[in-house]
């Protein structure tokens, strides 16, 4: 229990936050090698923000407060909001099979396809392979065409039995929105969310974004120096999952304010019912503790308990751009950060820790995890549970053990992602908690955690979980 005589930490004012951002954000991007960033805060019902740095290292265009960055998978919460609007309008029941509305939906496992619901898809419990980035063109029919390509997609586990982050599932939800609203996803997004929220700068894709000052992503070059990414965005067909949507940090926070205000836009427009806002923030499934996601998942949102009340959040990554959003609805505060390269994990943590200390008087973030014994080794029997190759469509993780009992994990990109991300050598990993391994060195600003689940019948893990459930591929 808190000490009743202890002084209450003063909450920062909007003007104080603005001054802090203008003074500190330039230092933070320099410290963490980030070309440009836009950070903003919802406080006292007001959105304040600041952008600094260079949007494109090749052209030297500077960031301004009106600069657009891609928000990546935070788009999933926008798609989830569109789905919940369907519930509000009596057009959708979250708990009936998705085929009730999309009879053409097919995956390799017919039994699973027949029972998967919108709730499963919203909470990443559908269970089929999800990291699929098939390019089905730039036309308004690209989402429809994408869903048609899923017929051979393998099922990893029974629907509703565990969490596995699923990009493809959110494209299916985007198609559901298209069918029940009789319009292309980008058009429905604009009509149902961007306009009611008054977001004139937000851009569903490159054709709208080009009318504004736009950030380019950056990736490490051959010698580790950041260079502009070879493409601006992922394919349009993955739009509902987060491949193309770009906006100002103020726009992202306007969306967050709506969710922290019971579904109302700043001007009082009803965007989503209070019941649907609350439903999106209810726990649907627990998430394996990989240190990079929420403790549990709701309908679109990541969820965490904090000393300042429940936190809803989501992150997003595209080609060289990363976005971060944290919201404390009960406190009426939110913080967002948009970046275009560099050590984004470290800058996001430092910025969130500093700002939430000013906003709530304490630390609301979970402490980063570190290895307890960086020199730990395993005998042959203990190591056997972990050793093997675990496979997803865009990446394999290969776990090996050397003669001294030291474990190593290597992420191996596949397909088009192999050419976009530099190959990394095997990383030393050691036991961490119950059934997990953790890297002894930081990767992208954090110690990476691999969670091993299930049993393949021979005492070995059936799945490696990195946010996605990756099945064992070696016999």
Short mmCIF file of C-alpha atoms in Angstrom, two decimals:
data_model
loop_
_atom_site.label_atom_id
_atom_site.label_comp_id
_atom_site.label_asym_id
_atom_site.label_seq_id
_atom_site.Cartn_x
_atom_site.Cartn_y
_atom_site.Cartn_z
CA UNK A 1 0.00 0.00 0.00
CA UNK A 2 1.25 3.47 -0.80
CA UNK A 3 2.38 5.68 2.09
CA UNK A 4 -0.57 8.10 2.73
CA UNK A 5 1.83 10.79 3.91
CA UNK A 6 4.09 10.58 0.84
CA UNK A 7 3.82 13.60 -1.48
CA UNK A 8 1.96 13.04 -4.72
CA UNK A 9 4.18 13.54 -7.75
CA UNK A 10 2.85 16.45 -9.78
CA UNK A 11 1.50 15.59 -13.20
CA UNK A 12 3.12 17.43 -16.07
CA UNK A 13 1.21 20.07 -17.98
CA UNK A 14 0.84 20.05 -21.74
CA UNK A 15 3.16 23.04 -22.00
CA UNK A 16 5.73 21.36 -19.79
CA UNK A 17 5.66 18.24 -21.95
CA UNK A 18 6.00 20.32 -25.10
CA UNK A 19 9.10 22.04 -23.68
CA UNK A 20 10.58 18.69 -22.64
CA UNK A 21 10.06 17.17 -26.11
CA UNK A 22 11.62 20.15 -27.87
CA UNK A 23 14.66 20.01 -25.60
CA UNK A 24 15.15 16.25 -25.29
CA UNK A 25 14.01 14.60 -28.53
CA UNK A 26 16.98 15.95 -30.57
CA UNK A 27 19.35 14.56 -27.93
CA UNK A 28 17.61 11.19 -27.92
CA UNK A 29 17.80 10.66 -31.68
CA UNK A 30 21.48 11.58 -31.72
CA UNK A 31 22.21 9.29 -28.79
CA UNK A 32 20.48 6.31 -30.40
CA UNK A 33 21.44 6.84 -34.03
CA UNK A 34 17.88 7.55 -35.21
CA UNK A 35 17.68 9.72 -38.36
CA UNK A 36 14.33 11.26 -37.43
CA UNK A 37 11.58 10.85 -34.87
CA UNK A 38 8.22 12.34 -34.01
CA UNK A 39 7.01 12.01 -30.43
CA UNK A 40 3.73 13.14 -28.93
CA UNK A 41 1.70 13.04 -25.75
CA UNK A 42 -1.99 13.20 -24.87
CA UNK A 43 -2.25 15.12 -21.59
CA UNK A 44 -4.99 17.31 -20.11
CA UNK A 45 -7.13 16.43 -23.14
CA UNK A 46 -4.58 18.10 -25.42
CA UNK A 47 -2.22 16.51 -27.94
CA UNK A 48 1.30 17.97 -27.97
CA UNK A 49 4.16 16.75 -30.11
CA UNK A 50 7.48 17.47 -31.71
CA UNK A 51 9.47 16.08 -34.66
CA UNK A 52 13.18 16.38 -35.31
CA UNK A 53 15.93 14.96 -37.50
CA UNK A 54 16.19 13.99 -41.16
CA UNK A 55 13.37 12.13 -42.91
CA UNK A 56 15.59 10.81 -45.73
CA UNK A 57 19.36 10.57 -45.42
CA UNK A 58 19.67 10.56 -49.19
CA UNK A 59 17.83 13.85 -49.75
CA UNK A 60 18.37 15.61 -46.43
CA UNK A 61 14.71 16.55 -46.04
CA UNK A 62 14.16 17.59 -42.43
CA UNK A 63 11.38 16.39 -40.16
CA UNK A 64 8.60 18.77 -39.15
CA UNK A 65 5.60 18.31 -36.90
CA UNK A 66 3.50 17.62 -40.01
CA UNK A 67 5.77 14.80 -41.22
CA UNK A 68 4.15 11.45 -41.94
CA UNK A 69 5.66 8.19 -40.68
CA UNK A 70 4.36 4.69 -41.26
CA UNK A 71 2.67 3.21 -38.18
CA UNK A 72 3.08 -0.42 -39.27
CA UNK A 73 1.13 -2.95 -37.24
CA UNK A 74 -0.53 -0.32 -35.07
CA UNK A 75 -2.82 -0.31 -38.12
CA UNK A 76 -4.22 -3.57 -36.71
CA UNK A 77 -5.94 -1.62 -33.94
CA UNK A 78 -7.52 0.60 -36.62
CA UNK A 79 -8.71 -2.52 -38.45
CA UNK A 80 -10.02 -3.93 -35.17
CA UNK A 81 -11.90 -0.67 -34.61
CA UNK A 82 -13.51 -0.97 -38.06
CA UNK A 83 -14.55 -4.53 -37.16
CA UNK A 84 -16.07 -3.40 -33.87
CA UNK A 85 -18.02 -0.72 -35.74
CA UNK A 86 -19.60 -3.62 -37.64
CA UNK A 87 -20.61 -5.10 -34.28
CA UNK A 88 -22.07 -1.73 -33.23
CA UNK A 89 -24.14 -1.63 -36.42
CA UNK A 90 -25.48 -5.17 -35.94
CA UNK A 91 -23.67 -6.47 -39.02
CA UNK A 92 -21.29 -8.87 -37.26
CA UNK A 93 -21.26 -11.42 -34.46
CA UNK A 94 -17.70 -11.98 -33.26
CA UNK A 95 -18.39 -15.57 -32.22
CA UNK A 96 -19.87 -17.16 -35.31
CA UNK A 97 -17.61 -18.72 -37.96
CA UNK A 98 -16.05 -16.15 -40.28
CA UNK A 99 -17.43 -18.17 -43.20
CA UNK A 100 -20.88 -16.90 -42.26
CA UNK A 101 -19.73 -13.63 -43.85
CA UNK A 102 -16.86 -14.84 -46.05
CA UNK A 103 -17.94 -18.20 -47.46
CA UNK A 104 -14.89 -18.17 -49.76
CA UNK A 105 -12.44 -18.27 -46.81
CA UNK A 106 -10.17 -21.30 -47.20
CA UNK A 107 -6.99 -22.57 -45.52
CA UNK A 108 -5.35 -26.00 -45.72
CA UNK A 109 -7.17 -27.35 -42.65
CA UNK A 110 -10.85 -27.50 -43.56
CA UNK A 111 -11.96 -28.24 -40.00
CA UNK A 112 -10.16 -25.15 -38.69
CA UNK A 113 -11.46 -22.95 -41.50
CA UNK A 114 -15.01 -23.93 -40.61
CA UNK A 115 -14.76 -22.75 -36.97
CA UNK A 116 -12.44 -19.71 -37.01
CA UNK A 117 -14.27 -16.60 -35.82
CA UNK A 118 -13.63 -12.87 -35.93
CA UNK A 119 -12.76 -13.05 -32.22
CA UNK A 120 -10.04 -15.61 -32.99
CA UNK A 121 -8.63 -13.34 -35.69
CA UNK A 122 -8.78 -10.16 -33.59
CA UNK A 123 -6.93 -11.81 -30.68
CA UNK A 124 -4.40 -13.77 -32.78
CA UNK A 125 -5.82 -17.18 -31.84
CA UNK A 126 -6.79 -18.43 -35.32
CA UNK A 127 -3.77 -20.73 -35.44
CA UNK A 128 -2.78 -20.68 -39.10
CA UNK A 129 0.55 -19.49 -40.52
CA UNK A 130 0.40 -15.72 -40.37
CA UNK A 131 3.52 -14.10 -41.79
CA UNK A 132 2.48 -14.08 -45.42
CA UNK A 133 3.19 -10.99 -47.53
CA UNK A 134 1.92 -12.07 -50.93
CA UNK A 135 1.80 -9.24 -53.45
CA UNK A 136 -1.56 -9.31 -55.22
CA UNK A 137 -1.18 -5.98 -56.98
CA UNK A 138 -2.02 -2.36 -56.24
CA UNK A 139 -5.68 -2.38 -57.25
CA UNK A 140 -8.66 -2.05 -54.95
CA UNK A 141 -9.17 -5.82 -55.27
CA UNK A 142 -5.77 -6.67 -53.73
CA UNK A 143 -7.19 -7.67 -50.33
CA UNK A 144 -9.80 -9.91 -51.95
CA UNK A 145 -7.10 -11.53 -54.09
CA UNK A 146 -4.84 -11.98 -51.06
CA UNK A 147 -7.48 -13.89 -49.10
CA UNK A 148 -7.91 -16.18 -52.11
CA UNK A 149 -4.21 -17.15 -51.86
CA UNK A 150 -4.61 -18.61 -48.35
CA UNK A 151 -6.12 -21.94 -49.45
CA UNK A 152 -2.88 -23.88 -48.88
CA UNK A 153 -1.84 -22.06 -45.69
CA UNK A 154 -0.99 -24.62 -42.97
CA UNK A 155 -2.71 -24.76 -39.60
CA UNK A 156 -0.27 -24.70 -36.68
CA UNK A 157 -2.66 -25.41 -33.79
CA UNK A 158 -6.36 -25.70 -33.00
CA UNK A 159 -8.16 -22.34 -33.14
CA UNK A 160 -8.65 -20.71 -29.77
CA UNK A 161 -6.00 -22.71 -27.91
CA UNK A 162 -3.04 -20.30 -27.85
CA UNK A 163 -1.66 -16.98 -29.08
CA UNK A 164 0.36 -16.59 -32.26
CA UNK A 165 0.70 -13.18 -33.91
CA UNK A 166 -1.00 -13.38 -37.30
CA UNK A 167 -0.65 -10.74 -40.02
CA UNK A 168 -2.67 -12.78 -42.51
CA UNK A 169 -5.56 -12.98 -40.08
CA UNK A 170 -5.85 -9.22 -40.06
CA UNK A 171 -5.98 -9.14 -43.84
CA UNK A 172 -8.92 -11.55 -43.58
CA UNK A 173 -10.52 -9.07 -41.17
CA UNK A 174 -9.86 -6.32 -43.71
CA UNK A 175 -11.71 -8.35 -46.32
CA UNK A 176 -14.57 -8.84 -43.84
CA UNK A 177 -14.79 -5.05 -43.52
CA UNK A 178 -14.80 -4.68 -47.31
CA UNK A 179 -17.62 -7.18 -47.80
CA UNK A 180 -19.87 -5.89 -45.02
CA UNK A 181 -19.26 -2.23 -45.92
CA UNK A 182 -19.26 -2.82 -49.70
CA UNK A 183 -16.08 -0.87 -50.34
CA UNK A 184 -12.30 -1.14 -50.64
CA UNK A 185 -10.45 -1.24 -47.31
CA UNK A 186 -8.68 2.10 -47.81
CA UNK A 187 -11.98 3.80 -48.66
CA UNK A 188 -13.76 2.36 -45.61
CA UNK A 189 -10.85 3.35 -43.38
CA UNK A 190 -11.04 6.90 -44.70
CA UNK A 191 -14.82 7.18 -44.43
CA UNK A 192 -15.24 5.48 -41.05
CA UNK A 193 -12.14 6.61 -39.14
CA UNK A 194 -9.91 9.20 -40.80
CA UNK A 195 -12.72 11.67 -41.59
CA UNK A 196 -14.69 11.31 -38.32
CA UNK A 197 -11.46 11.85 -36.40
CA UNK A 198 -10.58 14.88 -38.54
CA UNK A 199 -7.29 13.43 -39.79
CA UNK A 200 -6.62 15.31 -43.02
CA UNK A 201 -2.95 14.29 -43.09
CA UNK A 202 -3.30 10.53 -42.50
CA UNK A 203 -2.56 8.55 -45.67
CA UNK A 204 -3.76 4.99 -46.37
CA UNK A 205 -1.06 4.57 -49.03
CA UNK A 206 1.69 6.23 -51.06
CA UNK A 207 -0.67 8.09 -53.40
CA UNK A 208 -2.08 10.07 -50.47
CA UNK A 209 1.22 10.25 -48.56
CA UNK A 210 3.08 11.87 -51.46
CA UNK A 211 1.06 15.05 -50.93
CA UNK A 212 2.83 15.55 -47.59
CA UNK A 213 6.32 15.51 -46.07
CA UNK A 214 7.02 11.78 -45.67
CA UNK A 215 9.62 9.75 -43.78
CA UNK A 216 11.71 7.11 -45.52
CA UNK A 217 12.81 4.03 -43.62
CA UNK A 218 16.50 3.28 -43.11
CA UNK A 219 18.35 -0.03 -42.72
CA UNK A 220 21.94 -0.90 -41.83
CA UNK A 221 24.13 -1.07 -44.94
CA UNK A 222 26.98 -3.55 -45.56
CA UNK A 223 29.22 -1.82 -43.01
CA UNK A 224 26.45 -1.15 -40.49
CA UNK A 225 25.88 2.47 -41.56
CA UNK A 226 22.23 3.40 -42.04
CA UNK A 227 21.12 3.85 -45.64
CA UNK A 228 17.66 4.56 -47.11
CA UNK A 229 15.61 1.38 -47.49
CA UNK A 230 15.27 0.11 -51.08
CA UNK A 231 11.46 0.39 -50.95
CA UNK A 232 9.04 2.70 -49.15
CA UNK A 233 6.47 0.19 -47.94
CA UNK A 234 5.38 -3.40 -47.87
CA UNK A 235 2.75 -4.61 -50.33
CA UNK A 236 -0.70 -2.99 -50.45
CA UNK A 237 -2.47 -6.34 -50.03
CA UNK A 238 -1.31 -6.37 -46.39
CA UNK A 239 -2.77 -2.93 -45.74
CA UNK A 240 -5.26 -4.06 -43.04
CA UNK A 241 -2.35 -5.66 -41.15
CA UNK A 242 -0.13 -2.58 -41.37
CA UNK A 243 1.85 -2.32 -44.59
CA UNK A 244 1.08 1.20 -45.81
CA UNK A 245 -0.81 3.48 -43.38
CA UNK A 246 1.16 6.66 -42.57
CA UNK A 247 0.34 9.70 -40.44
CA UNK A 248 1.58 12.43 -38.13
CA UNK A 249 2.17 11.59 -34.49
CA UNK A 250 -0.73 13.94 -33.66
CA UNK A 251 -3.03 11.81 -35.83
CA UNK A 252 -2.05 8.62 -34.03
CA UNK A 253 -2.74 10.29 -30.69
CA UNK A 254 -6.14 11.54 -31.89
CA UNK A 255 -7.01 7.88 -32.47
CA UNK A 256 -5.67 6.98 -29.02
CA UNK A 257 -7.72 9.78 -27.44
CA UNK A 258 -10.86 8.33 -29.01
CA UNK A 259 -10.15 4.98 -27.34
CA UNK A 260 -9.37 6.70 -24.02
CA UNK A 261 -12.60 8.73 -24.25
CA UNK A 262 -15.15 6.00 -24.63
CA UNK A 263 -15.26 6.17 -28.42
CA UNK A 264 -15.66 9.92 -28.93
CA UNK A 265 -13.59 12.05 -31.30
CA UNK A 266 -12.22 15.38 -30.07
CA UNK A 267 -15.26 17.23 -31.45
CA UNK A 268 -17.72 14.87 -29.74
CA UNK A 269 -18.44 12.71 -32.79
CA UNK A 270 -19.34 9.15 -31.78
CA UNK A 271 -16.83 6.89 -33.59
CA UNK A 272 -17.22 3.68 -31.58
CA UNK A 273 -19.65 2.61 -28.87
CA UNK A 274 -18.52 2.61 -25.25
CA UNK A 275 -19.30 -1.11 -25.14
CA UNK A 276 -17.00 -1.85 -28.06
CA UNK A 277 -14.22 0.35 -26.65
CA UNK A 278 -14.43 -1.64 -23.41
CA UNK A 279 -14.61 -5.00 -25.21
CA UNK A 280 -11.42 -4.26 -27.13
CA UNK A 281 -9.62 -3.75 -23.80
CA UNK A 282 -10.75 -7.03 -22.21
CA UNK A 283 -8.29 -9.92 -21.93
CA UNK A 284 -8.84 -12.61 -24.55
CA UNK A 285 -5.63 -14.66 -24.32
CA UNK A 286 -2.34 -14.71 -22.44
CA UNK A 287 0.89 -14.08 -24.36
CA UNK A 288 4.15 -16.01 -23.83
CA UNK A 289 6.66 -13.81 -22.03
CA UNK A 290 9.06 -12.79 -24.79
CA UNK A 291 9.63 -9.35 -23.27
CA UNK A 292 8.50 -7.43 -26.35
CA UNK A 293 4.71 -7.80 -26.23
CA UNK A 294 1.92 -7.23 -23.76
CA UNK A 295 1.15 -9.65 -20.94
CA UNK A 296 -2.10 -10.50 -22.72
CA UNK A 297 -4.11 -9.56 -25.81
CA UNK A 298 -7.55 -8.09 -26.21
CA UNK A 299 -9.46 -7.41 -29.44
CA UNK A 300 -6.64 -5.64 -31.27
CA UNK A 301 -4.85 -4.17 -28.26
CA UNK A 302 -1.91 -5.49 -26.27
CA UNK A 303 -2.76 -5.34 -22.55
CA UNK A 304 -0.65 -4.81 -19.42
CA UNK A 305 -1.49 -4.00 -15.79
CA UNK A 306 0.45 -1.02 -14.40
CA UNK A 307 0.52 0.96 -11.11
CA UNK A 308 -1.29 3.76 -12.98
CA UNK A 309 -4.06 1.48 -14.27
CA UNK A 310 -4.45 -0.83 -17.27
CA UNK A 311 -2.26 -0.02 -20.26
CA UNK A 312 -3.32 -0.64 -23.85
CA UNK A 313 -0.62 -0.54 -26.49
CA UNK A 314 0.68 -1.69 -29.86
CA UNK A 315 3.92 -1.40 -31.82
CA UNK A 316 4.53 -1.43 -35.54
CA UNK A 317 7.42 -2.17 -37.91
CA UNK A 318 7.73 -1.76 -41.65
CA UNK A 319 10.81 -1.48 -43.85
CA UNK A 320 13.09 0.63 -41.66
CA UNK A 321 10.29 2.42 -39.79
CA UNK A 322 9.06 1.66 -36.28
CA UNK A 323 6.13 3.04 -34.32
CA UNK A 324 5.18 2.74 -30.64
CA UNK A 325 1.94 3.63 -28.84
CA UNK A 326 1.16 3.39 -25.10
CA UNK A 327 -2.19 4.47 -23.61
CA UNK A 328 -3.42 4.65 -20.01
CA UNK A 329 -7.18 5.13 -20.56
CA UNK A 330 -8.06 5.62 -16.87
CA UNK A 331 -5.45 8.38 -16.55
CA UNK A 332 -6.39 9.90 -19.90
CA UNK A 333 -2.78 9.94 -21.08
CA UNK A 334 -0.99 8.44 -24.06
CA UNK A 335 2.50 8.57 -25.54
CA UNK A 336 3.48 7.81 -29.14
CA UNK A 337 6.81 7.61 -30.94
CA UNK A 338 7.43 7.31 -34.69
CA UNK A 339 10.93 6.59 -36.04
CA UNK A 340 12.73 5.85 -39.32
CA UNK A 341 15.75 3.74 -38.31
CA UNK A 342 18.49 3.30 -35.72
CA UNK A 343 18.30 1.83 -32.21
CA UNK A 344 14.55 2.18 -31.93
CA UNK A 345 14.07 -0.14 -28.95
CA UNK A 346 16.44 1.87 -26.77
CA UNK A 347 15.08 5.28 -27.74
CA UNK A 348 11.51 4.14 -27.21
CA UNK A 349 12.23 2.81 -23.73
CA UNK A 350 14.15 5.92 -22.63
CA UNK A 351 11.46 8.23 -23.99
CA UNK A 352 8.55 6.29 -22.45
CA UNK A 353 10.26 5.98 -19.07
CA UNK A 354 10.95 9.73 -18.95
CA UNK A 355 7.53 10.82 -20.12
CA UNK A 356 5.45 8.44 -18.02
CA UNK A 357 7.44 9.43 -14.93
CA UNK A 358 6.34 13.00 -15.61
CA UNK A 359 2.76 12.02 -16.46
CA UNK A 360 2.03 9.52 -13.69
CA UNK A 361 4.75 10.11 -11.09
CA UNK A 362 6.12 6.58 -11.50
CA UNK A 363 7.36 3.83 -13.80
CA UNK A 364 4.61 2.00 -15.68
CA UNK A 365 6.79 -0.13 -17.96
CA UNK A 366 7.82 -3.71 -17.24
CA UNK A 367 11.51 -3.95 -16.41
CA UNK A 368 13.67 -5.27 -19.27
CA UNK A 369 14.78 -8.86 -18.79
CA UNK A 370 18.42 -9.91 -18.60
CA UNK A 371 20.17 -13.29 -18.36
CA UNK A 372 20.75 -14.57 -14.83
CA UNK A 373 23.86 -16.55 -15.82
CA UNK A 374 25.46 -15.55 -19.11
CA UNK A 375 27.92 -18.46 -18.88
CA UNK A 376 25.39 -21.25 -18.30
CA UNK A 377 25.86 -24.51 -20.21
CA UNK A 378 23.58 -27.53 -20.59
CA UNK A 379 24.24 -31.25 -20.76
CA UNK A 380 23.19 -33.19 -23.84
CA UNK A 381 19.86 -34.32 -22.41
CA UNK A 382 18.79 -30.84 -21.26
CA UNK A 383 19.92 -29.21 -24.49
CA UNK A 384 17.98 -31.69 -26.63
CA UNK A 385 14.64 -30.02 -25.77
CA UNK A 386 15.76 -26.83 -27.49
CA UNK A 387 18.04 -27.94 -30.34
CA UNK A 388 16.54 -27.97 -33.82
CA UNK A 389 15.17 -25.82 -36.60
CA UNK A 390 11.88 -23.98 -36.12
CA UNK A 391 10.25 -22.63 -39.24
CA UNK A 392 7.89 -19.86 -40.37
CA UNK A 393 7.31 -18.55 -43.86
CA UNK A 394 9.64 -15.54 -43.53
CA UNK A 395 12.24 -16.90 -41.11
CA UNK A 396 13.80 -20.01 -39.58
CA UNK A 397 15.35 -20.07 -36.13
CA UNK A 398 18.15 -22.63 -35.82
CA UNK A 399 19.15 -23.66 -32.29
CA UNK A 400 22.42 -25.58 -31.89
CA UNK A 401 24.67 -26.75 -29.06
CA UNK A 402 28.46 -26.88 -29.21
CA UNK A 403 30.85 -29.40 -27.65
CA UNK A 404 31.06 -27.36 -24.46
CA UNK A 405 27.28 -27.36 -23.93
CA UNK A 406 26.78 -23.74 -25.00
CA UNK A 407 23.55 -23.02 -26.87
CA UNK A 408 23.31 -20.79 -29.93
CA UNK A 409 20.33 -19.39 -31.84
CA UNK A 410 20.41 -17.96 -35.35
CA UNK A 411 17.58 -16.17 -37.14
CA UNK A 412 17.68 -16.92 -40.86
CA UNK A 413 15.52 -14.74 -43.12
CA UNK A 414 13.70 -16.36 -46.02
CA UNK A 415 12.23 -15.14 -49.29
CA UNK A 416 12.16 -11.40 -49.92
CA UNK A 417 13.01 -10.65 -46.28
CA UNK A 418 16.39 -12.36 -46.65
CA UNK A 419 17.46 -9.58 -49.02
CA UNK A 420 16.10 -6.76 -46.84
CA UNK A 421 17.68 -7.75 -43.52
CA UNK A 422 21.39 -8.39 -43.05
CA UNK A 423 22.21 -11.96 -42.00
CA UNK A 424 23.22 -12.20 -38.35
CA UNK A 425 25.64 -14.73 -36.88
CA UNK A 426 24.43 -17.20 -34.24
CA UNK A 427 23.74 -15.55 -30.88
CA UNK A 428 24.73 -17.12 -27.57
CA UNK A 429 21.63 -18.05 -25.56
CA UNK A 430 21.23 -19.37 -22.02
CA UNK A 431 18.31 -20.77 -19.98
CA UNK A 432 15.87 -18.15 -18.75
CA UNK A 433 12.99 -18.92 -16.44
CA UNK A 434 10.89 -21.97 -17.19
CA UNK A 435 11.31 -23.23 -20.75
CA UNK A 436 12.91 -20.16 -22.31
CA UNK A 437 16.27 -19.07 -23.67
CA UNK A 438 17.61 -15.51 -23.67
CA UNK A 439 20.43 -13.95 -25.64
CA UNK A 440 23.50 -13.05 -23.60
CA UNK A 441 24.07 -9.96 -25.74
CA UNK A 442 21.47 -7.38 -26.71
CA UNK A 443 19.95 -7.48 -30.17
CA UNK A 444 18.19 -4.35 -31.41
CA UNK A 445 18.49 -2.81 -27.95
CA UNK A 446 17.10 -5.74 -25.96
CA UNK A 447 17.92 -9.25 -24.82
CA UNK A 448 15.90 -11.48 -27.15
CA UNK A 449 13.79 -14.21 -25.49
CA UNK A 450 12.85 -17.49 -27.15
CA UNK A 451 10.01 -19.41 -25.46
CA UNK A 452 9.73 -23.15 -26.08
CA UNK A 453 6.30 -24.78 -25.79
CA UNK A 454 4.75 -28.22 -26.06
CA UNK A 455 6.32 -31.61 -26.66
CA UNK A 456 6.95 -33.36 -29.97
CA UNK A 457 6.62 -36.81 -28.39
CA UNK A 458 10.38 -37.20 -27.97
CA UNK A 459 10.90 -34.78 -25.12
CA UNK A 460 11.69 -31.88 -27.44
CA UNK A 461 9.80 -28.60 -27.80
CA UNK A 462 7.06 -28.66 -30.42
CA UNK A 463 7.08 -24.87 -30.87
CA UNK A 464 9.49 -22.00 -30.50
CA UNK A 465 7.56 -18.83 -29.69
CA UNK A 466 8.88 -15.40 -30.64
CA UNK A 467 5.45 -13.82 -30.64
CA UNK A 468 4.67 -16.27 -33.42
CA UNK A 469 4.36 -19.99 -32.77
CA UNK A 470 7.04 -21.54 -35.01
CA UNK A 471 6.70 -25.34 -35.28
CA UNK A 472 9.70 -27.62 -35.09
CA UNK A 473 10.81 -28.40 -38.64
CA UNK A 474 13.51 -31.00 -37.93
CA UNK A 475 12.62 -34.63 -37.36
#
